[in-house]
Short mmCIF file of C-alpha atoms in Angstrom, two decimals:
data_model
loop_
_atom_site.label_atom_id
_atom_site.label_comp_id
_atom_site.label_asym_id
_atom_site.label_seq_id
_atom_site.Cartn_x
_atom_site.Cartn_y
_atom_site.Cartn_z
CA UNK A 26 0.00 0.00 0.00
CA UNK A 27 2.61 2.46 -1.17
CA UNK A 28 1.56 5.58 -0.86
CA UNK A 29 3.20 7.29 -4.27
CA UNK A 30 5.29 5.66 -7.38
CA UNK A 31 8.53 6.83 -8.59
CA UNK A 32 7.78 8.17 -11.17
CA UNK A 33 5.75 10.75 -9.57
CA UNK A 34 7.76 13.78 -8.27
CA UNK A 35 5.68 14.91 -5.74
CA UNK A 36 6.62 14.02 -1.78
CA UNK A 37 6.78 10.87 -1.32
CA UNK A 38 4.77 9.12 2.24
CA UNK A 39 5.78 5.88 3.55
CA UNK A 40 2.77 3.80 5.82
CA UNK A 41 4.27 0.83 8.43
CA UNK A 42 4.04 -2.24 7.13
CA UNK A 43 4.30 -5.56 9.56
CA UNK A 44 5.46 -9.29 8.57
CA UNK A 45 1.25 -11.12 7.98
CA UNK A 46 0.53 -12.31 10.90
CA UNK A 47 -1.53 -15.00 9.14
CA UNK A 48 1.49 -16.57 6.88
CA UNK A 49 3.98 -15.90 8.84
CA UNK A 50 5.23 -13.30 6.48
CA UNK A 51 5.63 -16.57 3.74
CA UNK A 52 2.59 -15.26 1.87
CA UNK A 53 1.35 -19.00 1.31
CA UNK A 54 -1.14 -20.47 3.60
CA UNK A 55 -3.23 -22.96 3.81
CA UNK A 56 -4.74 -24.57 0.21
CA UNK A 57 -7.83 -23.91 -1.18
CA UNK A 58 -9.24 -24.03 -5.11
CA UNK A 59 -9.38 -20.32 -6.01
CA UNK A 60 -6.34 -19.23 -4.87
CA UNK A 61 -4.29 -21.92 -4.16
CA UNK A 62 -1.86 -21.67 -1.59
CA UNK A 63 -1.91 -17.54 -1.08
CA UNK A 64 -2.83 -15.92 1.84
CA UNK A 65 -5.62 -14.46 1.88
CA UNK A 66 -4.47 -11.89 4.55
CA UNK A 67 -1.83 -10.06 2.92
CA UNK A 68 -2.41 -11.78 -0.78
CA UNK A 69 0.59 -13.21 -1.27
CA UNK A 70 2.84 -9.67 -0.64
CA UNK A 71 4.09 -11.59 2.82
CA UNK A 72 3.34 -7.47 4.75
CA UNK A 73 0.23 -6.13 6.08
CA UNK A 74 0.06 -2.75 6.95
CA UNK A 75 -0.14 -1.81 11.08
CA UNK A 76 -2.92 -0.58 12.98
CA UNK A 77 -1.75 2.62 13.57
CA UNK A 78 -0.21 2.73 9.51
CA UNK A 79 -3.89 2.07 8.09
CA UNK A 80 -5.52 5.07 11.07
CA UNK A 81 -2.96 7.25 9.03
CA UNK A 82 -3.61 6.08 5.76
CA UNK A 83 -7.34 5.93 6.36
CA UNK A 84 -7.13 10.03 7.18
CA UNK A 85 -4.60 10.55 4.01
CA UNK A 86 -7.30 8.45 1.59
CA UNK A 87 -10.07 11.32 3.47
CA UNK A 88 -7.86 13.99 2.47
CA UNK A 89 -6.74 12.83 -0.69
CA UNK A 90 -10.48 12.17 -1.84
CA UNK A 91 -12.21 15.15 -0.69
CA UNK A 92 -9.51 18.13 -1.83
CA UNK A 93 -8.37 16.61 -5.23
CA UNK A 94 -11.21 14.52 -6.69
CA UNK A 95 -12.35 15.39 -9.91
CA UNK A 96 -14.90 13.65 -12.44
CA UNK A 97 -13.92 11.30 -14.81
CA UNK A 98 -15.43 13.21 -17.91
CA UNK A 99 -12.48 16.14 -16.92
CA UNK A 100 -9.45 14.13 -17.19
CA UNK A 101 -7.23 14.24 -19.91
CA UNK A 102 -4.95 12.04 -21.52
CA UNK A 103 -1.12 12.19 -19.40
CA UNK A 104 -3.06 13.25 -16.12
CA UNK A 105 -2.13 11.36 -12.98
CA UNK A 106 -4.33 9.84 -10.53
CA UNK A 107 -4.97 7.73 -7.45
CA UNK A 108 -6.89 4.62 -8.53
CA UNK A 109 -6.89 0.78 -8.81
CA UNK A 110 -6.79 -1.34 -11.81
CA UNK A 111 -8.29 -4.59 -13.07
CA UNK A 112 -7.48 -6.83 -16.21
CA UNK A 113 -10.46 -7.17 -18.38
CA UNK A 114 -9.25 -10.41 -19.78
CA UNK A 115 -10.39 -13.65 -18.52
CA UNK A 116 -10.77 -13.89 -14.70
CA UNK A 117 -10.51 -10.27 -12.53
CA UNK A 118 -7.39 -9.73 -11.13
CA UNK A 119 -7.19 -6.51 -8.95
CA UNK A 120 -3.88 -4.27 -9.10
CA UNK A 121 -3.15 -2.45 -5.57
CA UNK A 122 -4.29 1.14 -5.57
CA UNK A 123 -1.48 3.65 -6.33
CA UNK A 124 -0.29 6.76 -8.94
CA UNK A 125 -1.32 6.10 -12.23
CA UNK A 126 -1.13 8.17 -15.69
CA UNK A 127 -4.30 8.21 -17.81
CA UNK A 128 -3.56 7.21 -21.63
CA UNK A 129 -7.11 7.60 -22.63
CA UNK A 130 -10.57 7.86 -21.24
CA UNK A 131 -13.40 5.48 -23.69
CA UNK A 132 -16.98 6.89 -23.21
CA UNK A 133 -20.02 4.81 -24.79
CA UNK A 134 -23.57 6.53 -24.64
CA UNK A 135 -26.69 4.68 -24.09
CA UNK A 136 -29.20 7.14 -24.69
CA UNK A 137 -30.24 7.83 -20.99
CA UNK A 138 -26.90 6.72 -19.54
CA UNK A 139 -23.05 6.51 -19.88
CA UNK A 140 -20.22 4.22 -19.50
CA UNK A 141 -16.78 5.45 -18.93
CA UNK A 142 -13.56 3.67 -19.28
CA UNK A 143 -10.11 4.80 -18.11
CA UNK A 144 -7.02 3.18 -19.51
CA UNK A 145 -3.99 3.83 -18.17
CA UNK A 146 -0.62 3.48 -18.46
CA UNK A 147 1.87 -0.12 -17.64
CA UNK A 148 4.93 -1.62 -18.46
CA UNK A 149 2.85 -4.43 -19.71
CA UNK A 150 0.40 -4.18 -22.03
CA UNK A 151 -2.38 -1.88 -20.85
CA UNK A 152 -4.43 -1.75 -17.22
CA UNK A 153 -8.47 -0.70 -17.09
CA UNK A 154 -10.54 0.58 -14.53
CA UNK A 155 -14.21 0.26 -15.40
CA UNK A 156 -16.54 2.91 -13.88
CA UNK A 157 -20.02 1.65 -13.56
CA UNK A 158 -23.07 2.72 -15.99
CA UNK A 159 -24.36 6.25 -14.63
CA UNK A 160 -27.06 8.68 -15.74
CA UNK A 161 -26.13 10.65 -18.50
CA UNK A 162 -26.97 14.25 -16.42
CA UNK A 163 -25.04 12.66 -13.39
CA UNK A 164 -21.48 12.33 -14.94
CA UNK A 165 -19.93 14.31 -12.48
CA UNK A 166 -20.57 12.02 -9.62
CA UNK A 167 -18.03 9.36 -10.81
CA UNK A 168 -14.89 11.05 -9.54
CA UNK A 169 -10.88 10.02 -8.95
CA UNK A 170 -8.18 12.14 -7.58
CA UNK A 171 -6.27 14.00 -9.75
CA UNK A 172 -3.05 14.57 -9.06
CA UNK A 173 -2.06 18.48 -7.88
CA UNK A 174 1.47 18.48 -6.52
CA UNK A 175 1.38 21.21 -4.43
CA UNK A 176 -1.20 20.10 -2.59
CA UNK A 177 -0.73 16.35 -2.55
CA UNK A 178 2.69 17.66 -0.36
CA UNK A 179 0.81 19.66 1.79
CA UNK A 180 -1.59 16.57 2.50
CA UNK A 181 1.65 14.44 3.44
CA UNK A 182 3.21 16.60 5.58
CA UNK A 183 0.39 16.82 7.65
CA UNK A 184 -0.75 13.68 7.95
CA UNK A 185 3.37 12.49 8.43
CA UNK A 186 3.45 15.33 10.97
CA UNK A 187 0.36 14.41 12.91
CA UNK A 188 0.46 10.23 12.96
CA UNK A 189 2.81 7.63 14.31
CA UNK A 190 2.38 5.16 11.23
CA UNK A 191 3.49 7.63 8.45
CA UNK A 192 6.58 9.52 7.32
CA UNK A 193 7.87 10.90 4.72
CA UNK A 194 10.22 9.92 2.17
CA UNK A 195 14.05 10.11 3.62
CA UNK A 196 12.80 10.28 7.04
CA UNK A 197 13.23 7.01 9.58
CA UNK A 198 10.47 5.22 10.02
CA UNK A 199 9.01 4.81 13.26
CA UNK A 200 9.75 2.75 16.47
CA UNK A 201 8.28 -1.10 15.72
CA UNK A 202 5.18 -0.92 17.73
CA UNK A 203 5.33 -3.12 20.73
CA UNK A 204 2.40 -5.79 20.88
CA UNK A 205 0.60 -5.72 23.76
CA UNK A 206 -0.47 -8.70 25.87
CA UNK A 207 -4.60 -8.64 25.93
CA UNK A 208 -5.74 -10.50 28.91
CA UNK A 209 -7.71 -13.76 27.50
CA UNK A 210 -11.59 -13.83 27.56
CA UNK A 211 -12.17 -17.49 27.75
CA UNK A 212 -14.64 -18.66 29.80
CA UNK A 213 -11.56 -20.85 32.46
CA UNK A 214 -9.67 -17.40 32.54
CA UNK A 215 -12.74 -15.48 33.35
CA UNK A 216 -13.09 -17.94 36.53
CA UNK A 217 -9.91 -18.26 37.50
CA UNK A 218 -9.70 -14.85 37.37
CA UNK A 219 -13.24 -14.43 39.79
CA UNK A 220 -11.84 -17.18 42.65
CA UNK A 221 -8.90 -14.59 42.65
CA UNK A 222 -11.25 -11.82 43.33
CA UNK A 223 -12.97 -14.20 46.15
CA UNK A 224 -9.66 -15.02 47.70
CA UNK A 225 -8.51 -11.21 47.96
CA UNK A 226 -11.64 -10.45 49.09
CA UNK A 227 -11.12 -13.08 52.14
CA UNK A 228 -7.57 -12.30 52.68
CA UNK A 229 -7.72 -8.62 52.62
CA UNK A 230 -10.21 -8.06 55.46
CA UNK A 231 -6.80 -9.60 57.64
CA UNK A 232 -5.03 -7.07 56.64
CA UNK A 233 -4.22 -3.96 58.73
CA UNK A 234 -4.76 -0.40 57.44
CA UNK A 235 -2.40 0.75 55.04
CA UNK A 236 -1.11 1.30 51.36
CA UNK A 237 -1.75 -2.48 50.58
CA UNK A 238 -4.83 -2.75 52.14
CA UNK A 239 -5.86 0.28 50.21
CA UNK A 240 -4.64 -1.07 46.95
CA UNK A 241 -6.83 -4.28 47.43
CA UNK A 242 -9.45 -2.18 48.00
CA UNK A 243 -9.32 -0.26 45.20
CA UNK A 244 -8.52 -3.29 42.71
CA UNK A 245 -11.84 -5.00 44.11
CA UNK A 246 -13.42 -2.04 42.65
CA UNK A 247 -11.73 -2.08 39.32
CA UNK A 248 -10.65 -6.20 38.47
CA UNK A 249 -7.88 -6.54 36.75
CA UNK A 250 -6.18 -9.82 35.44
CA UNK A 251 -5.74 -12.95 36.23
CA UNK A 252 -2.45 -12.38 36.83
CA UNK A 253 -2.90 -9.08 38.65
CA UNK A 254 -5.27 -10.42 40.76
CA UNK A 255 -2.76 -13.42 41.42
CA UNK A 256 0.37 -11.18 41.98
CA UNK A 257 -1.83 -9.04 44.46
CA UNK A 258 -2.91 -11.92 46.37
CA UNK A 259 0.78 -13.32 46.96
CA UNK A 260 1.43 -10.00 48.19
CA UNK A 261 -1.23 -10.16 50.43
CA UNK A 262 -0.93 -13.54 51.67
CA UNK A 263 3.01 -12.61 52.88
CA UNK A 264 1.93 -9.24 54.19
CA UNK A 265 -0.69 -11.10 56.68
CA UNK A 266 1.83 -13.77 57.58
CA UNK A 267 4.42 -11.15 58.36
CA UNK A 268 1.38 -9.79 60.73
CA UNK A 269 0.41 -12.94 62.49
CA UNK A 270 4.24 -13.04 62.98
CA UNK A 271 4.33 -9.48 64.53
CA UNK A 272 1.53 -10.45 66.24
CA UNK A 273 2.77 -13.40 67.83
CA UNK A 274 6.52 -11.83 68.92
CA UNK A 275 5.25 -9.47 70.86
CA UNK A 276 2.89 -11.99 73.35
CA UNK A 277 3.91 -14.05 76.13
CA UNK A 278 2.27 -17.27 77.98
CA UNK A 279 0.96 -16.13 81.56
CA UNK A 280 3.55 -18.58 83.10
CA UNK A 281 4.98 -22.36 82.50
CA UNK A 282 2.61 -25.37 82.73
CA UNK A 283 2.31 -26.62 86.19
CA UNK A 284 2.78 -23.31 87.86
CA UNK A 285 0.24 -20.79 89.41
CA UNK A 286 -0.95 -17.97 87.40
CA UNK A 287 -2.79 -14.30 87.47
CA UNK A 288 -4.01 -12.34 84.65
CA UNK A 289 -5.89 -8.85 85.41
CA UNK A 290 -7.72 -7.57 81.95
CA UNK A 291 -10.18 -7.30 79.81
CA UNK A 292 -12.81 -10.16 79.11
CA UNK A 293 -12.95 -10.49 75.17
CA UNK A 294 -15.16 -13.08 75.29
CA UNK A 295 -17.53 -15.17 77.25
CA UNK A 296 -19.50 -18.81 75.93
CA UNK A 297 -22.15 -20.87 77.72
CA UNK A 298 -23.10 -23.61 77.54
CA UNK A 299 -24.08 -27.25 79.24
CA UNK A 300 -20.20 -27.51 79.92
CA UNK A 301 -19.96 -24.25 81.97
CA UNK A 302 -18.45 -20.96 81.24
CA UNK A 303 -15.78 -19.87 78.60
CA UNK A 304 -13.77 -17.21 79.39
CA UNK A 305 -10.73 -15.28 77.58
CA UNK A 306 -9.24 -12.52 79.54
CA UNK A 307 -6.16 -10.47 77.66
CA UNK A 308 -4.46 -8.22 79.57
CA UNK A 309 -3.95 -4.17 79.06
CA UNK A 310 -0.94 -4.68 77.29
CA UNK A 311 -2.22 -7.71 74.90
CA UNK A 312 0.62 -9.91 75.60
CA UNK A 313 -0.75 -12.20 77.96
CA UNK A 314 -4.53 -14.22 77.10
CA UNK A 315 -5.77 -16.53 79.50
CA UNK A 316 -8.40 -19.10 78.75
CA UNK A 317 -10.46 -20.58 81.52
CA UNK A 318 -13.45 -23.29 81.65
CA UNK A 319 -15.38 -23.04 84.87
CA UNK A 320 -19.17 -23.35 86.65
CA UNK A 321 -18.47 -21.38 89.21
CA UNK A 322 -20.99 -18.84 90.34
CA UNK A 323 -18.97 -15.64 89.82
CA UNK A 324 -18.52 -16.70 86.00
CA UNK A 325 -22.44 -16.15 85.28
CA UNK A 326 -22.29 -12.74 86.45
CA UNK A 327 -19.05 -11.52 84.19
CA UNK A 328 -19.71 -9.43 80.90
CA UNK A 329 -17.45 -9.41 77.93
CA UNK A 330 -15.96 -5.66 78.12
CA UNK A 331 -15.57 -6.39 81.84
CA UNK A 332 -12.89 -5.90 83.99
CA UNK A 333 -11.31 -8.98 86.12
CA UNK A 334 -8.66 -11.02 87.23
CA UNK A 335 -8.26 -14.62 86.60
CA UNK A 336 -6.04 -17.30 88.33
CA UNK A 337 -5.48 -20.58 87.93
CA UNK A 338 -2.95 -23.22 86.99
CA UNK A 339 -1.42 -23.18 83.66
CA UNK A 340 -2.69 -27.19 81.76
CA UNK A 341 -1.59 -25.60 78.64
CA UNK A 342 0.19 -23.68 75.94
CA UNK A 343 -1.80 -22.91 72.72
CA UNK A 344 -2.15 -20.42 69.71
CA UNK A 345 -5.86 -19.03 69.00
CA UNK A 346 -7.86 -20.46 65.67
CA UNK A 347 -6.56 -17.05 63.85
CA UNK A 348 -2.72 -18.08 64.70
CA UNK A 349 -2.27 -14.25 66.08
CA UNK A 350 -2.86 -15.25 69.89
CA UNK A 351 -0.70 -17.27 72.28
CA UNK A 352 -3.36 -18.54 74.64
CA UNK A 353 -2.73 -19.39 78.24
CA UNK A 354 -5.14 -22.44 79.40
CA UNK A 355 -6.03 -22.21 83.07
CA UNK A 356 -8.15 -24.93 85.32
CA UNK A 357 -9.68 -24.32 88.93
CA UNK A 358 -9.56 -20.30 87.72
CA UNK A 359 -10.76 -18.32 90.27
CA UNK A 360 -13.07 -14.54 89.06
CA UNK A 361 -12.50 -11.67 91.14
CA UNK A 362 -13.34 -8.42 89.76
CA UNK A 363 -10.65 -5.85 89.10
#
């Protein structure tokens, strides 16, 4: 899809071109009758031309087409313009769309309409555009571009100036685009990609305020990929593990099993039930939870949010069911308020 032929003087404009992504840049595919091996992509030229090379040549075509077009029935034999070509004998075979010089233009009435034929010139023999059968007062509206040098340069300076996929003539081309990795729609993806949204959603409700738990947060709102989602979630995972591990250091057992024990706080939380009375106790500090079962009377009148101190001997050593809390397991605990 050059833009210009040598032969024409005017400034030349260069589009970018990529290998066919369908071939392989081979220009032979698979087989079929009609064309045999060529692909059917690029037709055989092995290049396609770029996204951002056809939004620039799209705009030039505009340009071209509405400031230089002029009816058929005007042009004269050795005038240049900007059209395709097809052979006339035997089976169509269309030429790309480039510069040409007019040798002659054949016009056949038909009483109420016209046929126009423009022949122009090729190293080979000769090359025809047809234009189709139009009313004879409507002539004008069959139109090419006509070549007008000045103004063709004007048009490709502009449109060289303004987009990525053009230049001009002696200029370097621009930087190969970079293709960009489109996150896959298929229907696995799309759930792998929701369990990942599930998962964050579970993990980041562990997570203590800050920039990560903000950043969860906002990706919840706006999903990302699978593999965003996946890289945010192993970031999340380790940032909660290097909490519970905080969390952990800092606490200390009420005392070694065997021994006597005494733990003034806070009760956090208080069970019944046909087994007695639960009670976890964490002191001011939170460094030190006790656990005690018991039935005695005093336990029946303690709160949660109440003050107290429990004591008891130590049966055990444990870590709570959120792995944040080393628990303290008292029996015979004794309830006095604080």
């Amino acid at each position: 899809m050059t833009a210009t032929a040598p032969a024409i003087d005017a400034l030349t404009i260069r589009f970018e071109f990529e290998d066919c992504t369908r071939c392989g840049g081979t220009g032979h595919f698979s087989f079929n009758m009609m064309e045999g091996t060529i692909c059917r992509r690029c037709r055989g030229r092995k290049r396609t031309i770029t996204r951002r090379g056809n939004t620039a040549y799209t705009r030039w075509k505009e340009q071209i087409d509405a400031r230089l077009s002029t009816p058929v029935v005007d042009l004269k034999p050795g005038d240049v313009v900007y059209s395709d070509a097809s052979n006339v004998a035997g089976m169509p075979v269309f030429y790309p769309t480039r510069w040409r010089t007019v040798v002659r233009i054949e016009r056949t009435d038909h009483g109420d309409s016209t046929s126009l034929t423009v022949v122009f010139r090729a190293r080979n023999g000769e090359e025809r555009v047809h234009g189709n059968c139009v009313p004879a007062d409507q002539l004008d509206t069959f139109t090419v571009p006509r070549l007008d040098r000045a103004l063709l340069k004007e048009i490709n300076r502009k449109i060289a100036r303004r987009f990525i996929g053009a230049w001009l003539g002696g200029e370097e081309p621009p930087a190969p685009r970079i293709p960009r990795t489109r996150p896959s729609t298929s229907p696995e993806d799309r759930a792998a990609t929701a369990y990942q949204l599930r998962t964050l959603h579970r993990l980041a409700e562990d997570l203590e305020a800050g920039p990560l738990k903000e950043e969860a947060a906002a990706f919840q709102e706006n999903p990302g990929t699978f593999a965003a989602a996946s890289d945010l979630n192993g970031r999340v995972v380790a940032e909660v593990e290097a909490q519970r591990k905080r969390h952990i250091d800092r606490q200390r057992y009420a005392g070694p099993v065997g021994a006597q024990a005494s733990v003034t706080g806070t009760v956090i939380r208080r069970r019944t039930g046909s087994w007695g009375v639960l009670l976890v106790v964490q002191d001011d500090a939170a460094e030190v939870t006790a656990v005690a079962f018991t039935r005695s009377a005093a336990a029946h009148e303690v709160a949660e949010q109440d003050r107290v101190t429990l004591t008891g001997t130590v049966t055990a050593h444990e870590t709570g069911w959120n792995g944040r809390t080393k628990e303290t397991k008292l029996r015979q605990a004794h309830i006095t308020p604080a």
